Coordinates of C-alpha atoms and ligand atoms in Angstrom, one line a residue:
X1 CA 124.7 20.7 18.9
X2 CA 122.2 18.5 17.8
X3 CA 122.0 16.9 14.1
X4 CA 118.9 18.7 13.6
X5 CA 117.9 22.4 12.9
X6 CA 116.2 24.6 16.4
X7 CA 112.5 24.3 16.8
X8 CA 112.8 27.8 18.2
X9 CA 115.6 30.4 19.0
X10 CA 115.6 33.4 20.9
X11 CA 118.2 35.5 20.3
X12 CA 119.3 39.1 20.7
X13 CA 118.5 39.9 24.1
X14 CA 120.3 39.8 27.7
X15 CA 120.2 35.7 28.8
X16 CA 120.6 35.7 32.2
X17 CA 121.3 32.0 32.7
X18 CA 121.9 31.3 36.3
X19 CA 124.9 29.4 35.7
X20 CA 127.9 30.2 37.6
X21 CA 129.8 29.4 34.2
X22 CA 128.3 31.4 31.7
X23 CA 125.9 34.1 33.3
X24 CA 125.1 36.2 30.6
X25 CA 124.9 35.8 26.8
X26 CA 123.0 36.8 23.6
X27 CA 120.8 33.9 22.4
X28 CA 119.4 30.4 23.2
X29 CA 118.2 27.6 21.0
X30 CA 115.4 24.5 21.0
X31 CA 115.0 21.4 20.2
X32 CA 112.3 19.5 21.2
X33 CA 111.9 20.3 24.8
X34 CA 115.9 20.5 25.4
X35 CA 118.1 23.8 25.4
X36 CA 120.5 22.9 22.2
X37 CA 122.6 25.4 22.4
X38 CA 123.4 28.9 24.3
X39 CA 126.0 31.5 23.2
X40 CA 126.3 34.4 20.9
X41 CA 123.8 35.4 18.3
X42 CA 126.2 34.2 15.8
X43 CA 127.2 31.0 17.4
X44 CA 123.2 30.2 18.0
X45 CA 122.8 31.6 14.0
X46 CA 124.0 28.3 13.6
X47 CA 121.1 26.2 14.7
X48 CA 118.4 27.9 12.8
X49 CA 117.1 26.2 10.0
X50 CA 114.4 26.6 7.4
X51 CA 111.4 25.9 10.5
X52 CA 112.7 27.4 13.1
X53 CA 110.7 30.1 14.8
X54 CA 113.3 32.8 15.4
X55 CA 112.2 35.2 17.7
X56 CA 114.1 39.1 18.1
X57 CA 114.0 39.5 21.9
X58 CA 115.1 43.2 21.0
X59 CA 117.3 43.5 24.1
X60 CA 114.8 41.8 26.6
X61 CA 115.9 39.7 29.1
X62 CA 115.6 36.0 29.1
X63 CA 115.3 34.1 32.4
X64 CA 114.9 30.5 33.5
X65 CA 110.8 29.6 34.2
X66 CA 111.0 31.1 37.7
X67 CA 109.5 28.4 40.1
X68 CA 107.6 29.1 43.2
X69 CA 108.0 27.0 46.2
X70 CA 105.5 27.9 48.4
X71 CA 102.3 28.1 46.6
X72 CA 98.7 27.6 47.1
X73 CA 97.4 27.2 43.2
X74 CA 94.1 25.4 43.6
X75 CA 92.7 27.3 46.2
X76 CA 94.0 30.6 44.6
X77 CA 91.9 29.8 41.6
X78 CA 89.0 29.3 43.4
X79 CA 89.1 32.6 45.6
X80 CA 89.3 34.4 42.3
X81 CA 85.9 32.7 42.4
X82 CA 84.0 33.6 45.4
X83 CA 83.9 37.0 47.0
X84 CA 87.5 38.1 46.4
X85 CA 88.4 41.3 48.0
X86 CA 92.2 41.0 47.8
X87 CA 93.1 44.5 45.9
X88 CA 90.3 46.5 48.3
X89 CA 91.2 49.5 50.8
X90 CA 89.9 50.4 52.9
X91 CA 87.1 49.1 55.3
X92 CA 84.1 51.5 53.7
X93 CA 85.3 49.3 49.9
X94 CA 85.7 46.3 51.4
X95 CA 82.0 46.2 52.8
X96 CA 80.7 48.2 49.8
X97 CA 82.2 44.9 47.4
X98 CA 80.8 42.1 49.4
X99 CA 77.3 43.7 49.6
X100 CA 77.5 44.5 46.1
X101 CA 78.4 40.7 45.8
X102 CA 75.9 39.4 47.9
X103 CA 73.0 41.5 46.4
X104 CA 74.0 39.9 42.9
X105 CA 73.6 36.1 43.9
X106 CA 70.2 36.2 46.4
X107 CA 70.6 32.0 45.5
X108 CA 73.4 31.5 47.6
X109 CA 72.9 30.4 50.6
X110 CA 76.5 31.0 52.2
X111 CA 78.6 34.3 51.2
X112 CA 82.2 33.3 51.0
X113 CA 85.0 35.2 50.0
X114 CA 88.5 35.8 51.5
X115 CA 91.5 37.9 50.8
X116 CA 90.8 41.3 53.0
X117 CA 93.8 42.8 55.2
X118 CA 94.1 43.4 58.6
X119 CA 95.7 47.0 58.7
X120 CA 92.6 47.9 57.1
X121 CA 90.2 46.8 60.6
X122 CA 91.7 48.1 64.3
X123 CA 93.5 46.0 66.0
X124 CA 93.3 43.5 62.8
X125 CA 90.0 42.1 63.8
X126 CA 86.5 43.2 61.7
X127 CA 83.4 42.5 63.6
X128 CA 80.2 41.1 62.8
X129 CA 78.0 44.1 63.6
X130 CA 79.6 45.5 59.7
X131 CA 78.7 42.3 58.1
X132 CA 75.7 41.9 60.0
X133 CA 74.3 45.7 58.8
X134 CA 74.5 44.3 55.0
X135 CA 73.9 40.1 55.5
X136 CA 71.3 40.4 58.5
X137 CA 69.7 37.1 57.2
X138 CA 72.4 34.7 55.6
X139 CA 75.7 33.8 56.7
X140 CA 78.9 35.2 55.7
X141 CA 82.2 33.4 56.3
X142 CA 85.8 35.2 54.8
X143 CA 89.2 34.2 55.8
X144 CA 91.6 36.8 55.4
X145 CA 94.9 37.2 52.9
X146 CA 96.9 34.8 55.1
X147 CA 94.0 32.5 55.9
X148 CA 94.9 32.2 59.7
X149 CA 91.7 34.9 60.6
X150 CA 88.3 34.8 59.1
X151 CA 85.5 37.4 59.9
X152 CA 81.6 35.6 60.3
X153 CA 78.6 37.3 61.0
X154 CA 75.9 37.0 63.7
X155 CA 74.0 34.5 61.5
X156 CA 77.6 32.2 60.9
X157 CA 78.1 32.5 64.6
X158 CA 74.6 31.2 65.8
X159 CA 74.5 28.1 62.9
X160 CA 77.8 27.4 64.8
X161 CA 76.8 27.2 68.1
X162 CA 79.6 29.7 69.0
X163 CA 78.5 32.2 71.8
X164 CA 80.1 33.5 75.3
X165 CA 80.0 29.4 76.6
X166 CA 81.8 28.2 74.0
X167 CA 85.3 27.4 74.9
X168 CA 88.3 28.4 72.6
X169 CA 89.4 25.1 70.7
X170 CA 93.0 23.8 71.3
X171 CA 94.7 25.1 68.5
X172 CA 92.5 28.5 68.0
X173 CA 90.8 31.7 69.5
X174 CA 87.4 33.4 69.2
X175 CA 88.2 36.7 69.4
X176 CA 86.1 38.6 72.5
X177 CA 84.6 41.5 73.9
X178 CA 85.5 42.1 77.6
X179 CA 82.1 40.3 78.2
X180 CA 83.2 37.0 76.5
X181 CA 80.9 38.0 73.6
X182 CA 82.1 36.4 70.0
X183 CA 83.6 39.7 68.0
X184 CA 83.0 38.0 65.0
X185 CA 87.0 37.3 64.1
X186 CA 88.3 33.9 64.9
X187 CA 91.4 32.7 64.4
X188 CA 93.3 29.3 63.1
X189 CA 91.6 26.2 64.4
X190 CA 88.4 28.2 65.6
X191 CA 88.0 29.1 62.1
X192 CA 87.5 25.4 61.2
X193 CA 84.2 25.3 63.5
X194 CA 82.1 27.4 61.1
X195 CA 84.4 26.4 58.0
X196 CA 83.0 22.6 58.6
X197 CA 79.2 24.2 57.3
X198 CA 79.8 26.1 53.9
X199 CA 78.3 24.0 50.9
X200 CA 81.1 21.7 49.9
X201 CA 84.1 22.3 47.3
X202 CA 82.9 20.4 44.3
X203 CA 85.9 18.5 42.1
X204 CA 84.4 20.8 39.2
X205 CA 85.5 24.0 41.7
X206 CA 88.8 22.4 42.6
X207 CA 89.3 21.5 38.8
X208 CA 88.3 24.9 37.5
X209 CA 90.5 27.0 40.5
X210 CA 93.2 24.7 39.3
X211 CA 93.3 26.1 35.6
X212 CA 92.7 29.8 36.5
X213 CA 95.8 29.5 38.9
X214 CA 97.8 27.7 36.0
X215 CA 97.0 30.2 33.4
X216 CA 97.7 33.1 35.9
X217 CA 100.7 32.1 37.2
X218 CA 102.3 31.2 33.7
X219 CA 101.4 34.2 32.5
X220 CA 103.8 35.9 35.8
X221 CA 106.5 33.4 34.0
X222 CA 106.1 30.8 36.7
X223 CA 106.8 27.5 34.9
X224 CA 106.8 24.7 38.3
X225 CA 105.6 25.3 41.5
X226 CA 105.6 24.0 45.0
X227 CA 101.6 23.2 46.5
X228 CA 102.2 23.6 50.0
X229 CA 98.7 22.1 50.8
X230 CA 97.5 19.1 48.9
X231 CA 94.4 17.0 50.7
X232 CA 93.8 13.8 49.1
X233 CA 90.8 15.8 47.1
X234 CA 93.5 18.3 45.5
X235 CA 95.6 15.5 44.7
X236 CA 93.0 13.9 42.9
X237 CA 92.3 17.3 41.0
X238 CA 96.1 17.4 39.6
X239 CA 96.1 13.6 38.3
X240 CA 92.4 14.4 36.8
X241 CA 94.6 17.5 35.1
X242 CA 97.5 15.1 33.9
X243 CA 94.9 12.4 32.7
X244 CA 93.0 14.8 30.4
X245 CA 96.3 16.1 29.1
X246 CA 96.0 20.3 30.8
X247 CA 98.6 19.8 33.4
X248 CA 101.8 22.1 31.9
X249 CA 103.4 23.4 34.9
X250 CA 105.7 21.2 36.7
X251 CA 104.1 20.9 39.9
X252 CA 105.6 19.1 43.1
X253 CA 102.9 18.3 45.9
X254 CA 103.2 18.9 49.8
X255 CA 100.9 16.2 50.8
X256 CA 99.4 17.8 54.4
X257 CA 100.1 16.3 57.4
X258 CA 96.8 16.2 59.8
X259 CA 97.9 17.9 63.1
X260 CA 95.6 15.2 64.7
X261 CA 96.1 12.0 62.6
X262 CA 98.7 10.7 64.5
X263 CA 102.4 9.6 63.9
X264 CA 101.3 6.3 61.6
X265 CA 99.6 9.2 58.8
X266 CA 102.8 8.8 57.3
X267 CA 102.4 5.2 55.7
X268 CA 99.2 6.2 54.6
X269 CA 100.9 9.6 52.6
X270 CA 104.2 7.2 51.6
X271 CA 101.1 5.0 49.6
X272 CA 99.9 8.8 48.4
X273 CA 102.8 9.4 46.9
X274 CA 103.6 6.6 45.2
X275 CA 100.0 7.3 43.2
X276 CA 100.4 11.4 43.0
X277 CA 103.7 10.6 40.3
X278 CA 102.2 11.2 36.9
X279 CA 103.3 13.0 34.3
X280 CA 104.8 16.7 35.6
X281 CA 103.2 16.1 39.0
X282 CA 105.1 14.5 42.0
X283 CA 103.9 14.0 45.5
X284 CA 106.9 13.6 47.1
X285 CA 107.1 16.6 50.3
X286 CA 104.9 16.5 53.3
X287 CA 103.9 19.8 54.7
X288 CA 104.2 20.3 58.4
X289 CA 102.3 23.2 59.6
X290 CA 104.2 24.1 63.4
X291 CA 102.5 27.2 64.5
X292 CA 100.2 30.4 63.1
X293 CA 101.1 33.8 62.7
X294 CA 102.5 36.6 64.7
X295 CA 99.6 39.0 64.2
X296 CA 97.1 37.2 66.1
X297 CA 99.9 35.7 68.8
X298 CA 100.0 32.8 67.8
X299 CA 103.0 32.3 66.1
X300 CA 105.4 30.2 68.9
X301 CA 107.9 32.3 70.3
X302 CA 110.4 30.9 72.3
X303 CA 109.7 34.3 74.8
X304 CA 106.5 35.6 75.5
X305 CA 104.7 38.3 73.6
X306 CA 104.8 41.4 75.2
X307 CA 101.5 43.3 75.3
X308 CA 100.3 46.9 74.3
X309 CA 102.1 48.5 77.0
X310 CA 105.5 47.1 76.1
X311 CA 105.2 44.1 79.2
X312 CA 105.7 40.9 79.0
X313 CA 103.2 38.3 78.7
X314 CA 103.0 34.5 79.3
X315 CA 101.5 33.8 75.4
X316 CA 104.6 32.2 73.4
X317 CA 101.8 31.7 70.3
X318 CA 100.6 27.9 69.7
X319 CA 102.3 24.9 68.9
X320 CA 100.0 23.1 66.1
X321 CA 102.7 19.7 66.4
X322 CA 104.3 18.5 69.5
X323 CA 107.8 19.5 69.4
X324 CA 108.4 16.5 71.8
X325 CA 107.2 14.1 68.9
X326 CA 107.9 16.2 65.7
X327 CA 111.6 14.9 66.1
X328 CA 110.3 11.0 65.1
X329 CA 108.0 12.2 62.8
X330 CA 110.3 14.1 60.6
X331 CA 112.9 10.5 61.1
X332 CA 109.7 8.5 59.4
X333 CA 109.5 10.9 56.9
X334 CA 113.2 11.3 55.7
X335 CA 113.6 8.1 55.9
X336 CA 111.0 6.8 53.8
X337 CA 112.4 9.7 51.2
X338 CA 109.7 12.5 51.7
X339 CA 110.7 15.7 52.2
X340 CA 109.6 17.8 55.2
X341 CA 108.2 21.1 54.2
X342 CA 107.7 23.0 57.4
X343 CA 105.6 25.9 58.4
X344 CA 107.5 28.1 60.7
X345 CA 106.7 31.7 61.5
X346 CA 108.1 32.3 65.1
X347 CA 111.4 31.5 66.5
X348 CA 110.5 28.7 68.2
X349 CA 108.5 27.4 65.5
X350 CA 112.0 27.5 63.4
X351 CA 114.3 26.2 66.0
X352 CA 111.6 23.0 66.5
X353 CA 111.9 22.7 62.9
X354 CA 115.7 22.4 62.7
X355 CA 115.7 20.1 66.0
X356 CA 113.5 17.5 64.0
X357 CA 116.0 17.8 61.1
X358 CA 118.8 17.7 63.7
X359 CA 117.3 14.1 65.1
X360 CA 116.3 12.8 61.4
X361 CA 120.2 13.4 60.3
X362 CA 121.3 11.7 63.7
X363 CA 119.2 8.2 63.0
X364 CA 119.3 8.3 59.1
X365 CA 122.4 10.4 58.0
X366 CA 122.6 12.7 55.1
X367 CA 119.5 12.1 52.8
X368 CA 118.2 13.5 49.5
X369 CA 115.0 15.1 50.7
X370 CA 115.7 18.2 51.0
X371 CA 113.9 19.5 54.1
X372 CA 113.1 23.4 54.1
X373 CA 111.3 25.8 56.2
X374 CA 108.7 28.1 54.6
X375 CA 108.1 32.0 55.9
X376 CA 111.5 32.3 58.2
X377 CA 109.3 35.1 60.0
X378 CA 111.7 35.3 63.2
X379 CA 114.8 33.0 63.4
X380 CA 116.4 33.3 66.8
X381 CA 120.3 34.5 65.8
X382 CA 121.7 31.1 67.3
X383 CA 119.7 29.4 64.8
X384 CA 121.0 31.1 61.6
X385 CA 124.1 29.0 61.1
X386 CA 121.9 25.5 61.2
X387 CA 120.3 25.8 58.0
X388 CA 123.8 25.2 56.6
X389 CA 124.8 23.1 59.2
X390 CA 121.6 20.6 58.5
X391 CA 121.3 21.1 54.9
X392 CA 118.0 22.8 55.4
X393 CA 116.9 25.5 52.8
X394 CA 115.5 28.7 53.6
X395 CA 112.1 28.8 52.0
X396 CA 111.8 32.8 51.6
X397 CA 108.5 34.7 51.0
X398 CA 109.9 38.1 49.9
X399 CA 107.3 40.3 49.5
X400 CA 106.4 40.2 53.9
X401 CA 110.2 41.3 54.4
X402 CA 109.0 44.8 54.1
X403 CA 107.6 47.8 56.5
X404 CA 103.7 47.9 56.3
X405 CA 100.6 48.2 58.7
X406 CA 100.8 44.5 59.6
X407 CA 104.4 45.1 60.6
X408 CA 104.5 48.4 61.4
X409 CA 100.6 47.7 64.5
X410 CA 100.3 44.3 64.5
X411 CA 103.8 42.8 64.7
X412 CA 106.9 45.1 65.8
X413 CA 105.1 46.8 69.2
X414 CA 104.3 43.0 70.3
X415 CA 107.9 41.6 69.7
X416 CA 109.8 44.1 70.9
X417 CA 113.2 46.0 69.7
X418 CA 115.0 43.3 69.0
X419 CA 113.3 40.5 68.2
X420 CA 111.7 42.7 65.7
X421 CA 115.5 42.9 63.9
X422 CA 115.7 39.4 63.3
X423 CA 113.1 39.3 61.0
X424 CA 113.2 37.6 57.6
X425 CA 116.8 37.6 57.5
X426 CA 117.5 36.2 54.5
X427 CA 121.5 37.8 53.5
X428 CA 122.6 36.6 56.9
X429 CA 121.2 33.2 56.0
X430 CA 123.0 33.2 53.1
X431 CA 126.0 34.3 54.1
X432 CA 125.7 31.6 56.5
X433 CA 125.9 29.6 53.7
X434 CA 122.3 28.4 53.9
X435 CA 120.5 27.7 50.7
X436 CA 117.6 29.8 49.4
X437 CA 114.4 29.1 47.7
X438 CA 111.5 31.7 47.3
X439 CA 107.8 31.3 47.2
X440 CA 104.7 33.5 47.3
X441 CA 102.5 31.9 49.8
X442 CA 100.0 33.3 46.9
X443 CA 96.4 33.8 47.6
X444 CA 98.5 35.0 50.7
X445 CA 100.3 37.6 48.5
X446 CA 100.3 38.1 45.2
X447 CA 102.4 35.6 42.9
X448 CA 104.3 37.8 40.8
X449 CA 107.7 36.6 40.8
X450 CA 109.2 40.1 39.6
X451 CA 107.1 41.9 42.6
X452 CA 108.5 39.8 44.9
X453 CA 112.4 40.0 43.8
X454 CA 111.6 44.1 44.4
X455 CA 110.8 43.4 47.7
X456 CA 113.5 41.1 48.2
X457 CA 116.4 43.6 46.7
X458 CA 114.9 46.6 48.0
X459 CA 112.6 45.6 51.3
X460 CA 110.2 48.7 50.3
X461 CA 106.4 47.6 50.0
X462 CA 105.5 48.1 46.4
X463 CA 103.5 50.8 47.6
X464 CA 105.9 52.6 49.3
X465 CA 108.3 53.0 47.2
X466 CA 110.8 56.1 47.7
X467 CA 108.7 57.1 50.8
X468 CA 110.1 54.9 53.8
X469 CA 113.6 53.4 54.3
X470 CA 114.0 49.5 53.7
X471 CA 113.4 47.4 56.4
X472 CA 116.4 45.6 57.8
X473 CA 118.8 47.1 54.8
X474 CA 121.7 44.6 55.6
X475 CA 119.6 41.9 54.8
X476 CA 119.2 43.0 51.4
X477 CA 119.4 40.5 48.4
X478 CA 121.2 41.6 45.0
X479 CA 118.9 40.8 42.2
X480 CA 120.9 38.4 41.2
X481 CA 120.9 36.5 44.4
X482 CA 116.8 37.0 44.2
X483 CA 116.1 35.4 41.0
X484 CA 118.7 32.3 41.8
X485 CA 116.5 31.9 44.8
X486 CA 113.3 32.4 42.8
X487 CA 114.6 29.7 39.7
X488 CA 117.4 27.5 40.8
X489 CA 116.9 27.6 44.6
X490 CA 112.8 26.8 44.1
X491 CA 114.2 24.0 41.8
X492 CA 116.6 22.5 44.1
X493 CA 113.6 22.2 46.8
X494 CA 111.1 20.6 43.9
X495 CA 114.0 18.4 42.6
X496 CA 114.2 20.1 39.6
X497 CA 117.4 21.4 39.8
X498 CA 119.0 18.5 37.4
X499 CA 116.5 19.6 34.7
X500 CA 115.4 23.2 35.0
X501 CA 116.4 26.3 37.1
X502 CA 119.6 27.4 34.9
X503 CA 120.0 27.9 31.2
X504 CA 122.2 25.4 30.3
X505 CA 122.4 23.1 27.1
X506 CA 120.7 19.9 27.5
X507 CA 118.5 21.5 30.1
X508 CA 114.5 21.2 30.1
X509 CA 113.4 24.6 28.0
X510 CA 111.5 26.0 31.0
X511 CA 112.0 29.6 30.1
X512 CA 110.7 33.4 30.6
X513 CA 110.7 36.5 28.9
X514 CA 111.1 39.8 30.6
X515 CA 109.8 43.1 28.7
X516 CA 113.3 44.6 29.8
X517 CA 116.4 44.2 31.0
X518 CA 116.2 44.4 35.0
X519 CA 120.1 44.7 35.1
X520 CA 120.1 47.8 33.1
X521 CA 121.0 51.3 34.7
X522 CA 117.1 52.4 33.3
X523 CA 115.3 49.8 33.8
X524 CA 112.8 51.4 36.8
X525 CA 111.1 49.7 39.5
X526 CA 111.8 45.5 39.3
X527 CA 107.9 44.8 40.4
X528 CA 106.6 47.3 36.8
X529 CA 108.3 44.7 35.0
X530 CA 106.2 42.0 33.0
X531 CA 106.7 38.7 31.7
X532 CA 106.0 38.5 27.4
X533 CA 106.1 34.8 27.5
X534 CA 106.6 31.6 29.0
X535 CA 108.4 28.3 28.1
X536 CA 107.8 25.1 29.3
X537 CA 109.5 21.9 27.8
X538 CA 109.9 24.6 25.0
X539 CA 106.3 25.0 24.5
X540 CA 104.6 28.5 25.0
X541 CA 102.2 28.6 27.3
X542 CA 101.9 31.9 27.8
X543 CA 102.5 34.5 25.2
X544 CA 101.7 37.9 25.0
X545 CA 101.3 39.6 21.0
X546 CA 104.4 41.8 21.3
X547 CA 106.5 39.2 21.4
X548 CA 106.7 38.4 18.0
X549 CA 108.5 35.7 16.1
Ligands
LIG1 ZN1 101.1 28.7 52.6

């Protein structure tokens, strides 16, 4: 106990601390930005003294600041800018929002939006004929929720040059009619070729994006996050933030690897990093994008896809990073003390991942960089035990390990019967002994923590609940094993763990409450759930009324 009295305590609730040694207890105190103390009411009773805010939790549960580690804040914030169709179903709304959209701003000359859903178009590919009926004249570009598609009218497609000639780029498609004619639905790199014309991001848009993501995601009870896509220009937006005193999440930075810069990029990001440490921010990871998604084939596969009939094909998806060089590049970056932060969606995408690792650990030996592998889509069984093996964590994004129309049309028929089992298995990983952080991948999906920990204990899609059976029920987490992966896992990736990710005395205050107790027999679905507040350093920065205090 400290010599002086609590700034704050919270006490009468369930304090679910995340420490092996004392997991649950009444009450929690602060000083300054430190946990001072954690026990009973009575024994915390002791640190209160005549200005300390005391605050009745009333039999809410108190977490650690749950920390995503996977996370896309900046440009999150600005979707919620443009055209946003996220929350939209089905087709007819999504059309009817973005002509309602357009028709509000005749100024702009580019509509941009992003966010709709591929189980809502057949065969996950709109076409520019629907845009084209409401945006004859001006061009329309819109990415979909996971980015890797976007949807372009006829006008997008002509400023492009893109028409039957044009050749597919490298690391992309144009989606086709029979004929060769442009659909209107590219995908990955070929999105880039019309991307390269909308009217610039301006630092203002960057900076703004950045504090509607920050207030959003504190107000889910996310307290530090992962950015698993920082240019030089996002960088730049976080330091502006720390300079002018607004940054208050703990933010670690996944400085992006070009896919075509070449094997010497990584002097030039070990000099980023050494200026991207300021304040909460640290540039330390390096995000290594290795292939694209399973929906539009081009995840990599280590066997074919097969094709509508059930056959075989000869597509294994798309390597974005030689697998024959990834192996040095991952040694550079190890040993010059970044941490890999791979992109992996297929099961050859993972296994190239843990080969890298495998050849990093053979020239350097055991490091501190903590190398982990976002999404986990398909991991061949063989590969399961490596994570451990390596010391690679198992970078989770719950809320996809779950039966829906993406899953159900776009993904299952096209991998087969049993590739389609070992999908997202994330209790055989840790039973493997693997470690586990989570992450939302959010504008991808949405970035509330408790949503995702449903999905993650029960592996029903929110909207599903009580009408289909889990998906893959042996890889079930217990909520207890979810929010360690979604606090103290998430830390241990954004080297937090010493400081945050537990509720422990002498611990950073990086804390958030829940309006109930999840753990209780009554406590309904985990994703209803909402966060009253949020600590960081012991300072609210998110607080709803009801809290009191
Ligand atoms: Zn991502």
């Amino acid at each position: 106990m400290p010599d002086r009295p609590a700034d704050l305590v919270l006490t009468g609730g369930h304090v679910h601390t995340v420490d092996r040694g004392r997991p649950r207890t009444d009450a929690v105190a602060v000083t300054g930005e430190r946990i001072s103390a954690v026990g009973s009411a009575a024994e915390v009773a002791a640190a209160i003294g005549p200005r300390t805010r005391v605050v009745d939790l009333g039999g809410r549960l108190l977490l650690p600041g749950f920390q995503d580690a996977h996370v896309h804040p900046i440009y999150g914030g600005i979707d919620r800018l443009q055209c946003d169709v996220r929350d939209i179903h089905p087709k007819s709304a999504v059309i009817e929002a973005i002509r309602t959209y357009a028709e509000a701003r005749p100024d702009l000359p580019w509509i941009v939006g992003s966010g709709w859903y591929m189980g809502d178009f057949p065969n996950g590919t709109p076409r520019k004929e629907d845009l084209d009926a409401i945006l004859p004249d001006r061009p329309a570009f819109l990415p979909n929720r996971d980015g890797h598609s976007a949807w372009v009218n006829s006008r997008a497609l002509e400023l492009a040059g893109i028409d039957r000639a044009t050749a597919d780029p490298p690391d992309g498609r144009i989606e086709r009619d029979p004929d060769g004619t442009p659909t209107g639905s590219l995908h990955e790199g070929a999105t880039s070729i019309v991307e390269r014309l909308l009217p610039p991001t301006t630092a203002d848009d960057r900076a703004t994006g950045l504090r509607i993501a920050q207030a959003y995601l504190h107000s889910l009870g996310i307290t530090a996050w992962q950015d698993a896509i920082v240019v030089p220009d996002d960088l730049a937006t976080y330091r502006g933030a720390v300079e002018s005193g607004w940054l208050t999440a703990r933010v670690e930075a996944a400085l992006w690897w070009e896919r075509d810069g070449g094997e010497n990029q990584v002097d030039e990001l070990i000099e980023r990093s050494s200026t991207g440490s300021l304040g909460r921010l640290r540039a330390n990871s390096v995000k290594l994008m290795l292939d694209g998604v399973l929906e539009t084939f081009t995840g990599a596969m280590l066997e074919p896809y097969l094709d509508r009939d059930g056959r075989a094909t000869t597509n294994r998806g798309i390597d974005f990073i030689d697998p024959a060089v990834l192996g040095s590049i991952v040694t550079r970056i190890d040993a010059a003390g970044l941490q890999p932060h791979f992109h992996a969606i297929g099961d050859a995408a993972v296994r190239s991942a843990l080969d890298a690792v495998e050849v990093a650990r053979a020239a350097n030996g055991p490091s501190n960089t903590r190398p982990h592998v976002s999404h986990i889509q398909v991991i061949h069984p063989d590969d399961i035990a490596r994570f451990a093996e390596l010391d690679v964590v198992a970078n989770a994004q719950p809320l996809w390990a779950c039966t829906e129309t993406n899953m159900e049309e776009l993904t299952i028929p096209f991998l087969g019967p049993e590739r389609a089992t070992w999908q997202y298995p994330f209790a055989s990983l840790l039973r493997a002994g693997a470690r586990l952080a989570m992450g939302s991948d959010w504008s991808v999906s949405s970035p509330n923590p408790l949503e995702e920990i449903e999905v993650a204990v029960n592996r029903v899609w929110l909207e599903s609940r009580g009408l289909v059976e889990p998906f893959l029920p042996p890889e079930r987490l217990t909520l207890e094993q979810a929010i360690e992966g979604f606090t103290l896992g998430s830390a241990f990736v954004n080297h937090l763990d010493a400081e945050t990710g537990t509720i422990e005395v002498g611990k950073l205050a990086d804390l958030a409450v829940v309006d109930r107790d999840l753990f209780a027999a009554d406590a309904g679905p985990i994703g209803d759930a909402k966060v009253l507040a949020t600590f960081v350093g012991g300072a609210a920065v998110f607080e709803d009324p009801s809290l009191g205090g």
